[in-house]
Amino acid sequence: MTHSDVTRAVGLTPTEIAGGDLTVISPIDGELIGQVEMRTAEEATSMIANGVRAYHAWRDVPAPRRGEFVRLLGNKLRECKEPLARLVSTECGKIFQEGLGEVQEMIDICDFAVGLSRQLYGLTMPSERPGHCMRELWQPMGVCGVITAFNFPVAVWAWNTCLALVAGNSVIWKPSEKTPLTALAVQKIFDEVAAEFAAAPEALAQVLIGDASAGSVLVESKDVPIISATGSTGMGRAVAPVVAARFGRCILELGGNNAMIVTPSADLDMTLRAIVFSAVGTAGQRCTSLRRVIVHEQVYATLIEKLKKAYASLKIGSPLDDNVLVGPLIGRAAFLQMESALATAEEEGGTVFGGERVLADEYPNGYYVQPAIVEMPDQTDIVRRETFAPILYAMKYSTFEAAVALQNDVPQGLSSCVFSTNVQETEYFLSQRGSDCGIANVNIGPSGAEIGGAFGGEKETGGGRESGSDAWKAYMRRQTVTVNYSEELPLAQGISFEV
């Protein structure tokens, strides 16, 4: 199947992906797959105005009806699952099985949001004043700006959009400039559903293709009360102060430097499988990718030997080929960053296994690499830095407390895990003295989170939460209500104020 076959399969016509000023390159082979039109700052401003009008209409639609719309969206995604997954793989380079999994995440969050639409619960609270009652309500907020990264080009949009929609908001999506075609395809799917749903106003969800200047319009606009931004820590540092200056709300999902602690009691076969998927899945380009493995000195040599054998057998190639486990990096810049990180690791005392470019003859414009294992004497500066590539740093530990301290001694705080059958160790890991990350797993890797839990992390990961649990509250405003049904006007705290 050619790249043009893939784009046609999701309903994108040649005129929609040709002649624009943004060039779209497939990381599979470095070939051109589209040229799309970027929006100007003025057009972005107009989109915001349209989004405000859509919000004013949508907020009056009962929440269960909003949920019905999301249910229909999920059904349409089920119909489009395979072609959309192929486009995901073609445009961002993840293997087809991961592309299918990403679209399934979209479907799953639709299902979650349908139930949520009948569970936007507030509270009732006792009042200290007679003849009074207190309530807590959750209200829609307005336009939700969603900024996404290339590595999950559709799922993160769905995490945010499905919750924002059932909450009563409209959405404007600024996708990565590396993956605009998936965004256009999803927008077409959305528009098809909206056209058949009478209560859906025009511009309920929009896609803003553009560069940083277009994204800045979203970030700076007081008419966009919520900005959900997924990307690098550097991007978060640029976005957060601007949103804070206008007292907007920021949901940040930024960098990860995720670790696994492997104890003497760990099942090493299960540990090995978890390491390989977590470290090389999406060619190490997940925010939850495993980047550090901290192994007890008793089992270190055995595990590292097994790990090197597993890495040597990895099938690397086109993500659309069956049996391939590792696709390409997103592009040349990512490859150069990986090369630089490995060189620095060697300078800081590391021993590198793998890491070289492969398949250059077959794909001269594609950047395929052998995933790297780097044995480090300790946690140096390069280990503390997130490199978005399949580099796994391996270190030894002697006491469990030291292992936890090593894990936490990085700026990022997204995901973490421990492999152990010792209940004292696992409970310590999950205690207030243990992992300082937003996600903490036992006997499962740091990657592959389910949509039912709130997703996000601490420290330089940004503190945001998306997807499940009560993450919906970030898309609504809390309102405390007091009703006086008496004929008196008592004041709180027993204050006497007679006129």
Short mmCIF file of C-alpha atoms in Angstrom, two decimals:
data_model
loop_
_atom_site.label_atom_id
_atom_site.label_comp_id
_atom_site.label_asym_id
_atom_site.label_seq_id
_atom_site.Cartn_x
_atom_site.Cartn_y
_atom_site.Cartn_z
CA MET A 1 0.00 0.00 0.00
CA THR A 2 1.44 3.35 -1.04
CA HIS A 3 1.35 6.53 1.07
CA SER A 4 -1.34 7.96 -1.21
CA ASP A 5 -3.41 4.80 -0.75
CA VAL A 6 -3.24 5.32 3.01
CA THR A 7 -4.37 8.95 2.85
CA ARG A 8 -7.23 8.12 0.49
CA ALA A 9 -8.38 5.32 2.80
CA VAL A 10 -9.23 7.87 5.51
CA GLY A 11 -11.04 10.17 3.09
CA LEU A 12 -8.34 12.75 2.46
CA THR A 13 -8.50 13.90 -1.15
CA PRO A 14 -5.46 14.92 -3.21
CA THR A 15 -6.61 18.54 -3.23
CA GLU A 16 -6.73 18.58 0.57
CA ILE A 17 -3.11 17.43 0.94
CA ALA A 18 -1.44 19.18 -1.97
CA GLY A 19 -0.31 22.71 -2.66
CA GLY A 20 -0.05 23.97 0.92
CA ASP A 21 2.94 25.57 2.60
CA LEU A 22 3.52 22.88 5.26
CA THR A 23 5.44 19.90 3.89
CA VAL A 24 4.60 16.52 5.44
CA ILE A 25 7.27 13.81 5.30
CA SER A 26 6.82 10.17 6.29
CA PRO A 27 9.56 9.00 8.67
CA ILE A 28 9.28 5.55 7.08
CA ASP A 29 11.24 6.55 3.98
CA GLY A 30 11.58 10.33 4.07
CA GLU A 31 9.13 10.65 1.19
CA LEU A 32 6.66 13.50 0.73
CA ILE A 33 3.12 12.48 1.68
CA GLY A 34 1.40 15.85 1.63
CA GLN A 35 1.54 19.62 1.61
CA VAL A 36 -1.14 21.27 3.69
CA GLU A 37 -2.14 24.85 4.19
CA MET A 38 -1.13 26.54 7.42
CA ARG A 39 -3.45 28.99 9.12
CA THR A 40 -2.38 32.55 9.82
CA ALA A 41 -2.65 34.28 13.18
CA GLU A 42 -5.66 36.17 11.85
CA GLU A 43 -7.37 32.93 10.86
CA ALA A 44 -6.59 31.49 14.28
CA THR A 45 -8.29 34.49 15.88
CA SER A 46 -11.35 33.92 13.71
CA MET A 47 -11.43 30.27 14.72
CA ILE A 48 -11.46 31.28 18.38
CA ALA A 49 -14.45 33.54 17.78
CA ASN A 50 -16.24 30.67 16.04
CA GLY A 51 -15.36 28.42 18.96
CA VAL A 52 -16.86 30.86 21.44
CA ARG A 53 -20.13 30.91 19.50
CA ALA A 54 -20.15 27.12 19.39
CA TYR A 55 -19.58 26.97 23.15
CA HIS A 56 -22.52 29.30 23.82
CA ALA A 57 -24.80 26.90 21.96
CA TRP A 58 -23.25 23.63 23.19
CA ARG A 59 -23.32 24.48 26.90
CA ASP A 60 -27.13 24.52 26.78
CA VAL A 61 -27.29 20.97 25.41
CA PRO A 62 -27.93 18.58 28.33
CA ALA A 63 -24.81 16.67 29.32
CA PRO A 64 -26.29 13.22 28.51
CA ARG A 65 -27.05 14.48 24.99
CA ARG A 66 -23.48 15.68 24.71
CA GLY A 67 -22.49 12.18 25.74
CA GLU A 68 -24.66 10.73 22.98
CA PHE A 69 -22.67 12.75 20.45
CA VAL A 70 -19.42 11.32 21.81
CA ARG A 71 -20.93 7.82 21.62
CA LEU A 72 -21.60 8.32 17.93
CA LEU A 73 -18.05 9.62 17.47
CA GLY A 74 -16.73 6.44 19.07
CA ASN A 75 -18.83 4.32 16.71
CA LYS A 76 -17.48 6.19 13.69
CA LEU A 77 -13.93 5.66 14.95
CA ARG A 78 -14.63 1.93 15.17
CA GLU A 79 -15.53 1.97 11.49
CA CYS A 80 -12.35 3.87 10.61
CA LYS A 81 -9.98 2.11 13.01
CA GLU A 82 -7.73 0.28 10.56
CA PRO A 83 -7.25 3.02 7.93
CA LEU A 84 -6.72 5.67 10.61
CA ALA A 85 -4.17 3.43 12.35
CA ARG A 86 -2.30 3.02 9.06
CA LEU A 87 -2.18 6.77 8.64
CA VAL A 88 -0.88 7.15 12.20
CA SER A 89 1.91 4.67 11.42
CA THR A 90 2.69 6.30 8.08
CA GLU A 91 2.88 9.82 9.47
CA CYS A 92 4.57 9.32 12.86
CA GLY A 93 6.42 6.04 12.32
CA LYS A 94 5.04 3.85 15.10
CA ILE A 95 4.36 0.23 14.18
CA PHE A 96 0.90 -0.66 12.92
CA GLN A 97 -0.02 -2.57 16.08
CA GLU A 98 0.72 0.55 18.11
CA GLY A 99 -1.29 2.59 15.62
CA LEU A 100 -4.24 0.28 16.16
CA GLY A 101 -3.76 0.63 19.90
CA GLU A 102 -3.76 4.41 19.66
CA VAL A 103 -7.05 4.49 17.77
CA GLN A 104 -8.45 2.02 20.32
CA GLU A 105 -7.53 4.55 23.01
CA MET A 106 -9.70 7.07 21.17
CA ILE A 107 -12.59 4.61 21.15
CA ASP A 108 -12.09 3.75 24.82
CA ILE A 109 -12.10 7.37 25.95
CA CYS A 110 -15.31 7.92 23.97
CA ASP A 111 -16.88 5.06 25.95
CA PHE A 112 -15.56 6.53 29.20
CA ALA A 113 -16.90 9.98 28.35
CA VAL A 114 -20.37 8.64 27.50
CA GLY A 115 -20.73 7.31 31.04
CA LEU A 116 -19.14 10.44 32.45
CA SER A 117 -21.82 12.59 30.81
CA ARG A 118 -24.28 11.29 33.41
CA GLN A 119 -21.84 11.55 36.30
CA LEU A 120 -20.67 15.16 36.42
CA TYR A 121 -21.44 15.03 40.10
CA GLY A 122 -21.38 17.94 42.49
CA LEU A 123 -21.85 17.78 46.26
CA THR A 124 -24.30 18.82 48.91
CA MET A 125 -22.87 20.14 52.16
CA PRO A 126 -24.47 20.99 55.50
CA SER A 127 -24.77 24.67 56.25
CA GLU A 128 -24.07 26.10 59.68
CA ARG A 129 -26.99 28.50 59.18
CA PRO A 130 -30.57 27.33 59.76
CA GLY A 131 -32.81 27.38 56.70
CA HIS A 132 -29.83 27.23 54.35
CA CYS A 133 -28.34 24.54 52.10
CA MET A 134 -25.02 24.42 50.31
CA ARG A 135 -24.17 22.77 47.01
CA GLU A 136 -21.20 22.43 44.72
CA LEU A 137 -21.81 22.52 40.96
CA TRP A 138 -19.56 22.02 37.94
CA GLN A 139 -20.10 24.32 34.96
CA PRO A 140 -18.67 24.48 31.40
CA MET A 141 -15.81 26.90 30.82
CA GLY A 142 -15.60 27.81 27.14
CA VAL A 143 -13.11 27.06 24.38
CA CYS A 144 -10.52 24.39 25.17
CA GLY A 145 -7.26 24.68 23.24
CA VAL A 146 -5.52 21.33 22.71
CA ILE A 147 -1.87 21.28 21.63
CA THR A 148 -0.53 17.80 20.82
CA ALA A 149 2.82 16.20 19.97
CA PHE A 150 3.80 13.99 17.03
CA ASN A 151 4.23 10.73 18.94
CA PHE A 152 0.55 10.29 19.84
CA PRO A 153 -1.03 12.26 17.02
CA VAL A 154 -4.66 11.31 17.68
CA ALA A 155 -5.11 9.70 21.12
CA VAL A 156 -4.14 12.76 23.15
CA TRP A 157 -6.63 14.86 21.18
CA ALA A 158 -9.34 12.35 22.08
CA TRP A 159 -8.37 12.26 25.77
CA ASN A 160 -8.92 16.00 25.96
CA THR A 161 -11.71 16.49 23.45
CA CYS A 162 -14.08 13.81 24.67
CA LEU A 163 -13.91 15.14 28.23
CA ALA A 164 -14.13 18.76 27.10
CA LEU A 165 -17.19 18.02 24.98
CA VAL A 166 -19.21 16.24 27.65
CA ALA A 167 -18.22 19.06 30.01
CA GLY A 168 -19.94 21.51 27.63
CA ASN A 169 -16.92 23.11 25.99
CA SER A 170 -15.86 23.59 22.38
CA VAL A 171 -12.37 22.57 21.19
CA ILE A 172 -9.63 23.97 18.95
CA TRP A 173 -6.84 21.51 18.17
CA LYS A 174 -3.30 22.60 17.29
CA PRO A 175 -1.55 19.36 16.19
CA SER A 176 2.17 18.90 15.72
CA GLU A 177 3.49 20.27 12.44
CA LYS A 178 4.97 16.80 11.88
CA THR A 179 1.57 15.08 11.92
CA PRO A 180 -1.12 17.32 10.41
CA LEU A 181 -2.67 14.66 8.15
CA THR A 182 -3.93 12.55 11.04
CA ALA A 183 -5.50 15.70 12.49
CA LEU A 184 -7.25 16.49 9.21
CA ALA A 185 -8.50 12.91 8.96
CA VAL A 186 -9.88 12.98 12.50
CA GLN A 187 -11.53 16.33 11.84
CA LYS A 188 -13.30 14.83 8.81
CA ILE A 189 -14.55 11.97 10.97
CA PHE A 190 -15.74 14.45 13.60
CA ASP A 191 -17.48 16.62 11.00
CA GLU A 192 -19.33 13.62 9.59
CA VAL A 193 -20.74 12.84 13.03
CA ALA A 194 -21.57 16.49 13.73
CA ALA A 195 -23.45 16.80 10.43
CA GLU A 196 -25.85 14.06 11.55
CA PHE A 197 -26.30 15.38 15.10
CA ALA A 198 -28.78 18.23 15.14
CA ALA A 199 -27.63 19.68 18.46
CA ALA A 200 -23.99 20.01 17.39
CA PRO A 201 -23.24 23.64 16.48
CA GLU A 202 -20.89 24.64 13.70
CA ALA A 203 -17.23 24.87 14.82
CA LEU A 204 -17.79 22.67 17.86
CA ALA A 205 -14.35 21.20 17.19
CA GLN A 206 -11.81 22.76 14.84
CA VAL A 207 -8.28 21.93 13.76
CA LEU A 208 -5.69 24.69 13.58
CA ILE A 209 -2.81 23.71 11.28
CA GLY A 210 0.02 26.14 11.84
CA ASP A 211 3.38 26.95 13.32
CA ALA A 212 4.25 28.38 16.71
CA SER A 213 2.73 31.75 15.84
CA ALA A 214 -0.70 30.18 15.33
CA GLY A 215 -0.31 28.24 18.57
CA SER A 216 0.61 31.46 20.35
CA VAL A 217 -2.75 32.94 19.43
CA LEU A 218 -4.46 30.11 21.31
CA VAL A 219 -2.14 30.41 24.28
CA GLU A 220 -2.50 34.19 24.56
CA SER A 221 -6.25 34.50 23.99
CA LYS A 222 -8.41 35.29 27.01
CA ASP A 223 -11.25 33.66 25.08
CA VAL A 224 -9.54 30.28 25.48
CA PRO A 225 -9.83 29.60 29.21
CA ILE A 226 -8.24 26.13 29.04
CA ILE A 227 -5.00 25.16 27.32
CA SER A 228 -4.00 21.50 27.35
CA ALA A 229 -0.44 21.22 26.03
CA THR A 230 1.50 18.01 25.47
CA GLY A 231 5.17 18.17 24.48
CA SER A 232 8.60 18.95 25.79
CA THR A 233 9.42 20.61 29.08
CA GLY A 234 10.79 23.54 27.07
CA MET A 235 7.42 23.98 25.38
CA GLY A 236 5.72 23.90 28.78
CA ARG A 237 8.05 26.60 30.09
CA ALA A 238 7.02 28.80 27.17
CA VAL A 239 3.28 28.12 27.42
CA ALA A 240 2.61 28.09 31.16
CA PRO A 241 3.72 31.66 32.06
CA VAL A 242 1.66 33.14 29.22
CA VAL A 243 -1.49 31.31 30.27
CA ALA A 244 -0.85 32.12 33.93
CA ALA A 245 -0.40 35.82 33.13
CA ARG A 246 -3.98 35.97 31.87
CA PHE A 247 -5.21 33.69 34.70
CA GLY A 248 -6.10 30.88 32.31
CA ARG A 249 -5.94 27.20 33.15
CA CYS A 250 -3.07 25.03 31.94
CA ILE A 251 -3.08 21.22 31.70
CA LEU A 252 0.55 20.32 31.03
CA GLU A 253 1.85 16.90 29.94
CA LEU A 254 5.59 17.34 29.46
CA GLY A 255 8.81 15.34 29.68
CA GLY A 256 9.38 11.95 31.24
CA ASN A 257 12.54 10.16 32.40
CA ASN A 258 10.96 6.97 33.56
CA ALA A 259 12.69 4.29 35.61
CA MET A 260 12.25 0.65 36.53
CA ILE A 261 13.67 -0.78 39.74
CA VAL A 262 14.48 -4.49 39.44
CA THR A 263 14.85 -6.28 42.78
CA PRO A 264 16.40 -9.69 43.58
CA SER A 265 12.93 -11.25 43.89
CA ALA A 266 11.73 -10.07 40.47
CA ASP A 267 10.55 -12.53 37.83
CA LEU A 268 13.31 -11.82 35.31
CA ASP A 269 11.47 -13.25 32.30
CA MET A 270 8.48 -10.99 32.95
CA THR A 271 10.84 -8.11 33.72
CA LEU A 272 12.65 -8.63 30.42
CA ARG A 273 9.45 -8.46 28.37
CA ALA A 274 8.37 -5.30 30.19
CA ILE A 275 11.72 -3.63 29.62
CA VAL A 276 11.82 -4.34 25.91
CA PHE A 277 8.31 -3.07 25.16
CA SER A 278 8.66 -0.03 27.40
CA ALA A 279 12.10 0.96 26.13
CA VAL A 280 11.83 0.33 22.38
CA GLY A 281 8.10 0.77 21.70
CA THR A 282 7.48 3.75 19.41
CA ALA A 283 11.28 3.72 18.94
CA GLY A 284 11.65 5.17 22.43
CA GLN A 285 9.55 8.20 21.50
CA ARG A 286 6.86 7.95 24.17
CA CYS A 287 6.71 10.29 27.13
CA THR A 288 6.33 7.10 29.19
CA SER A 289 9.21 5.23 27.51
CA LEU A 290 11.52 3.40 29.89
CA ARG A 291 14.78 5.35 29.97
CA ARG A 292 16.47 4.06 33.13
CA VAL A 293 16.67 0.56 34.62
CA ILE A 294 18.01 0.38 38.18
CA VAL A 295 18.98 -3.22 38.94
CA HIS A 296 20.06 -4.88 42.18
CA GLU A 297 23.70 -5.92 42.02
CA GLN A 298 22.77 -9.60 42.62
CA VAL A 299 20.79 -9.88 39.38
CA TYR A 300 22.36 -7.11 37.30
CA ALA A 301 24.74 -9.24 35.20
CA THR A 302 22.12 -11.88 34.46
CA LEU A 303 19.47 -9.37 33.43
CA ILE A 304 21.78 -7.26 31.28
CA GLU A 305 23.00 -10.34 29.41
CA LYS A 306 19.40 -11.39 28.70
CA LEU A 307 18.54 -7.86 27.67
CA LYS A 308 21.39 -7.59 25.18
CA LYS A 309 20.33 -10.86 23.56
CA ALA A 310 16.75 -9.62 23.29
CA TYR A 311 17.88 -6.31 21.76
CA ALA A 312 20.07 -8.12 19.24
CA SER A 313 17.04 -10.06 17.99
CA LEU A 314 14.73 -7.07 17.53
CA LYS A 315 13.08 -6.79 14.13
CA ILE A 316 13.65 -3.25 12.85
CA GLY A 317 12.01 -1.91 9.70
CA SER A 318 8.98 -0.29 8.12
CA PRO A 319 6.26 0.09 10.76
CA LEU A 320 3.70 -1.15 8.25
CA ASP A 321 5.46 -4.52 7.87
CA ASP A 322 4.24 -7.49 9.90
CA ASN A 323 6.52 -8.70 12.71
CA VAL A 324 8.46 -5.42 12.89
CA LEU A 325 8.82 -4.21 16.49
CA VAL A 326 10.86 -1.04 16.01
CA GLY A 327 10.09 1.59 13.40
CA PRO A 328 12.00 4.78 12.56
CA LEU A 329 12.78 7.87 14.53
CA ILE A 330 10.66 10.82 13.51
CA GLY A 331 13.52 12.39 11.56
CA ARG A 332 17.17 13.38 11.24
CA ALA A 333 17.12 15.82 14.16
CA ALA A 334 16.01 13.02 16.50
CA PHE A 335 18.82 10.79 15.21
CA LEU A 336 21.42 13.50 15.78
CA GLN A 337 20.15 14.05 19.32
CA MET A 338 20.49 10.31 19.98
CA GLU A 339 24.04 10.27 18.58
CA SER A 340 24.98 13.24 20.74
CA ALA A 341 23.50 11.69 23.89
CA LEU A 342 25.37 8.42 23.37
CA ALA A 343 28.65 10.27 22.80
CA THR A 344 28.10 12.25 26.00
CA ALA A 345 27.24 9.07 27.92
CA GLU A 346 30.55 7.52 26.83
CA GLU A 347 32.39 10.66 27.96
CA GLU A 348 30.67 10.33 31.34
CA GLY A 349 31.86 6.73 31.78
CA GLY A 350 29.13 4.74 30.03
CA THR A 351 29.53 1.60 27.93
CA VAL A 352 27.25 1.60 24.88
CA PHE A 353 25.66 -1.48 23.32
CA GLY A 354 23.83 -0.74 20.06
CA GLY A 355 22.74 2.76 19.06
CA GLU A 356 23.98 2.73 15.48
CA ARG A 357 21.95 3.71 12.44
CA VAL A 358 20.63 0.74 10.43
CA LEU A 359 18.86 0.18 7.08
CA ALA A 360 20.44 3.32 5.61
CA ASP A 361 20.89 1.62 2.22
CA GLU A 362 17.26 0.54 2.07
CA TYR A 363 15.90 3.79 3.52
CA PRO A 364 18.47 6.54 2.83
CA ASN A 365 16.01 9.20 4.01
CA GLY A 366 14.60 7.21 6.92
CA TYR A 367 16.31 7.16 10.32
CA TYR A 368 16.21 3.66 11.75
CA VAL A 369 18.42 2.84 14.74
CA GLN A 370 19.44 -0.15 16.80
CA PRO A 371 18.04 0.57 20.29
CA ALA A 372 20.85 1.23 22.76
CA ILE A 373 21.67 -0.09 26.21
CA VAL A 374 24.14 2.08 28.08
CA GLU A 375 25.71 0.72 31.26
CA MET A 376 26.47 3.68 33.50
CA PRO A 377 28.64 3.83 36.63
CA ASP A 378 26.17 6.25 38.21
CA GLN A 379 23.42 8.71 37.33
CA THR A 380 25.24 11.44 35.44
CA ASP A 381 23.91 14.60 33.81
CA ILE A 382 23.08 12.88 30.52
CA VAL A 383 21.06 10.23 32.37
CA ARG A 384 19.02 12.95 34.08
CA ARG A 385 18.22 14.49 30.71
CA GLU A 386 15.38 13.12 28.58
CA THR A 387 16.49 12.10 25.09
CA PHE A 388 13.52 11.20 22.89
CA ALA A 389 15.07 8.05 21.43
CA PRO A 390 15.51 4.35 22.32
CA ILE A 391 18.32 4.76 24.85
CA LEU A 392 18.13 2.71 28.05
CA TYR A 393 20.57 3.59 30.82
CA ALA A 394 21.38 0.70 33.19
CA MET A 395 22.68 1.20 36.74
CA LYS A 396 23.26 -0.98 39.79
CA TYR A 397 22.00 -0.53 43.35
CA SER A 398 22.62 -2.26 46.66
CA THR A 399 19.81 -1.06 48.98
CA PHE A 400 16.20 -0.50 48.03
CA GLU A 401 16.12 2.93 49.63
CA ALA A 402 19.09 3.95 47.46
CA ALA A 403 17.30 2.67 44.36
CA VAL A 404 14.22 4.77 45.08
CA ALA A 405 16.39 7.82 45.74
CA LEU A 406 18.16 7.24 42.42
CA GLN A 407 14.87 6.93 40.60
CA ASN A 408 13.56 10.19 42.07
CA ASP A 409 16.79 12.12 41.47
CA VAL A 410 15.76 13.51 38.06
CA PRO A 411 13.85 16.67 37.14
CA GLN A 412 10.96 14.77 35.55
CA GLY A 413 8.22 12.88 37.41
CA LEU A 414 5.91 11.10 34.99
CA SER A 415 5.96 7.28 35.26
CA SER A 416 7.80 4.71 37.34
CA CYS A 417 7.71 1.02 38.20
CA VAL A 418 9.20 -1.68 40.38
CA PHE A 419 9.52 -5.40 39.74
CA SER A 420 9.45 -7.27 43.02
CA THR A 421 7.50 -9.98 44.86
CA ASN A 422 8.55 -8.56 48.23
CA VAL A 423 5.54 -6.77 49.73
CA GLN A 424 7.74 -4.56 51.92
CA GLU A 425 9.53 -3.26 48.84
CA THR A 426 6.41 -2.73 46.76
CA GLU A 427 4.53 -0.96 49.55
CA TYR A 428 7.57 1.23 50.28
CA PHE A 429 7.65 2.11 46.56
CA LEU A 430 3.98 3.17 46.72
CA SER A 431 4.30 5.07 50.01
CA GLN A 432 5.02 8.74 50.62
CA ARG A 433 8.72 7.80 50.79
CA GLY A 434 8.60 5.99 47.46
CA SER A 435 8.12 7.06 43.86
CA ASP A 436 7.55 10.79 43.36
CA CYS A 437 5.92 10.25 39.95
CA GLY A 438 2.33 10.71 38.87
CA ILE A 439 2.25 7.06 37.78
CA ALA A 440 3.67 4.25 39.92
CA ASN A 441 3.37 0.63 38.76
CA VAL A 442 4.19 -2.72 40.35
CA ASN A 443 5.28 -5.62 38.13
CA ILE A 444 4.33 -3.78 34.96
CA GLY A 445 6.37 -1.34 32.89
CA PRO A 446 5.97 2.45 32.93
CA SER A 447 4.44 2.57 29.44
CA GLY A 448 0.97 1.69 28.20
CA ALA A 449 -1.36 3.48 30.62
CA GLU A 450 -5.09 2.67 30.52
CA ILE A 451 -7.59 5.44 29.95
CA GLY A 452 -9.46 4.74 33.21
CA GLY A 453 -6.75 6.33 35.34
CA ALA A 454 -5.78 9.99 35.42
CA PHE A 455 -2.65 10.37 33.27
CA GLY A 456 0.09 12.84 34.14
CA GLY A 457 3.10 13.57 36.29
CA GLU A 458 4.86 15.87 38.70
CA LYS A 459 7.89 18.17 38.72
CA GLU A 460 8.98 19.10 35.17
CA THR A 461 6.27 16.84 33.76
CA GLY A 462 3.94 19.74 34.53
CA GLY A 463 1.38 18.44 37.04
CA GLY A 464 -1.47 18.08 34.55
CA ARG A 465 -3.94 15.19 34.45
CA GLU A 466 -5.85 13.92 31.42
CA SER A 467 -8.09 10.97 30.55
CA GLY A 468 -9.75 8.99 33.36
CA SER A 469 -10.62 9.21 37.06
CA ASP A 470 -11.67 12.80 37.92
CA ALA A 471 -9.50 14.47 35.26
CA TRP A 472 -12.77 15.87 33.86
CA LYS A 473 -12.73 18.50 36.58
CA ALA A 474 -9.89 20.31 34.80
CA TYR A 475 -12.30 21.11 31.97
CA MET A 476 -14.99 22.64 34.19
CA ARG A 477 -15.30 25.42 36.72
CA ARG A 478 -16.32 24.70 40.29
CA GLN A 479 -19.16 26.74 41.72
CA THR A 480 -20.14 26.77 45.39
CA VAL A 481 -23.82 27.64 45.88
CA THR A 482 -25.68 28.65 49.05
CA VAL A 483 -29.48 28.82 49.07
CA ASN A 484 -31.44 30.54 51.83
CA TYR A 485 -34.97 29.08 51.95
CA SER A 486 -35.82 30.70 55.29
CA GLU A 487 -37.33 34.08 56.09
CA GLU A 488 -34.30 35.14 58.12
CA LEU A 489 -30.81 36.32 57.14
CA PRO A 490 -28.37 34.78 59.63
CA LEU A 491 -24.69 35.41 58.89
CA ALA A 492 -21.98 32.80 58.90
CA GLN A 493 -19.66 32.38 61.88
CA GLY A 494 -22.42 33.80 64.09
CA ILE A 495 -21.60 37.39 63.11
CA SER A 496 -24.13 39.96 64.34
CA PHE A 497 -24.69 42.90 62.00
CA GLU A 498 -27.92 44.76 62.65
CA VAL A 499 -28.95 47.73 60.50
#
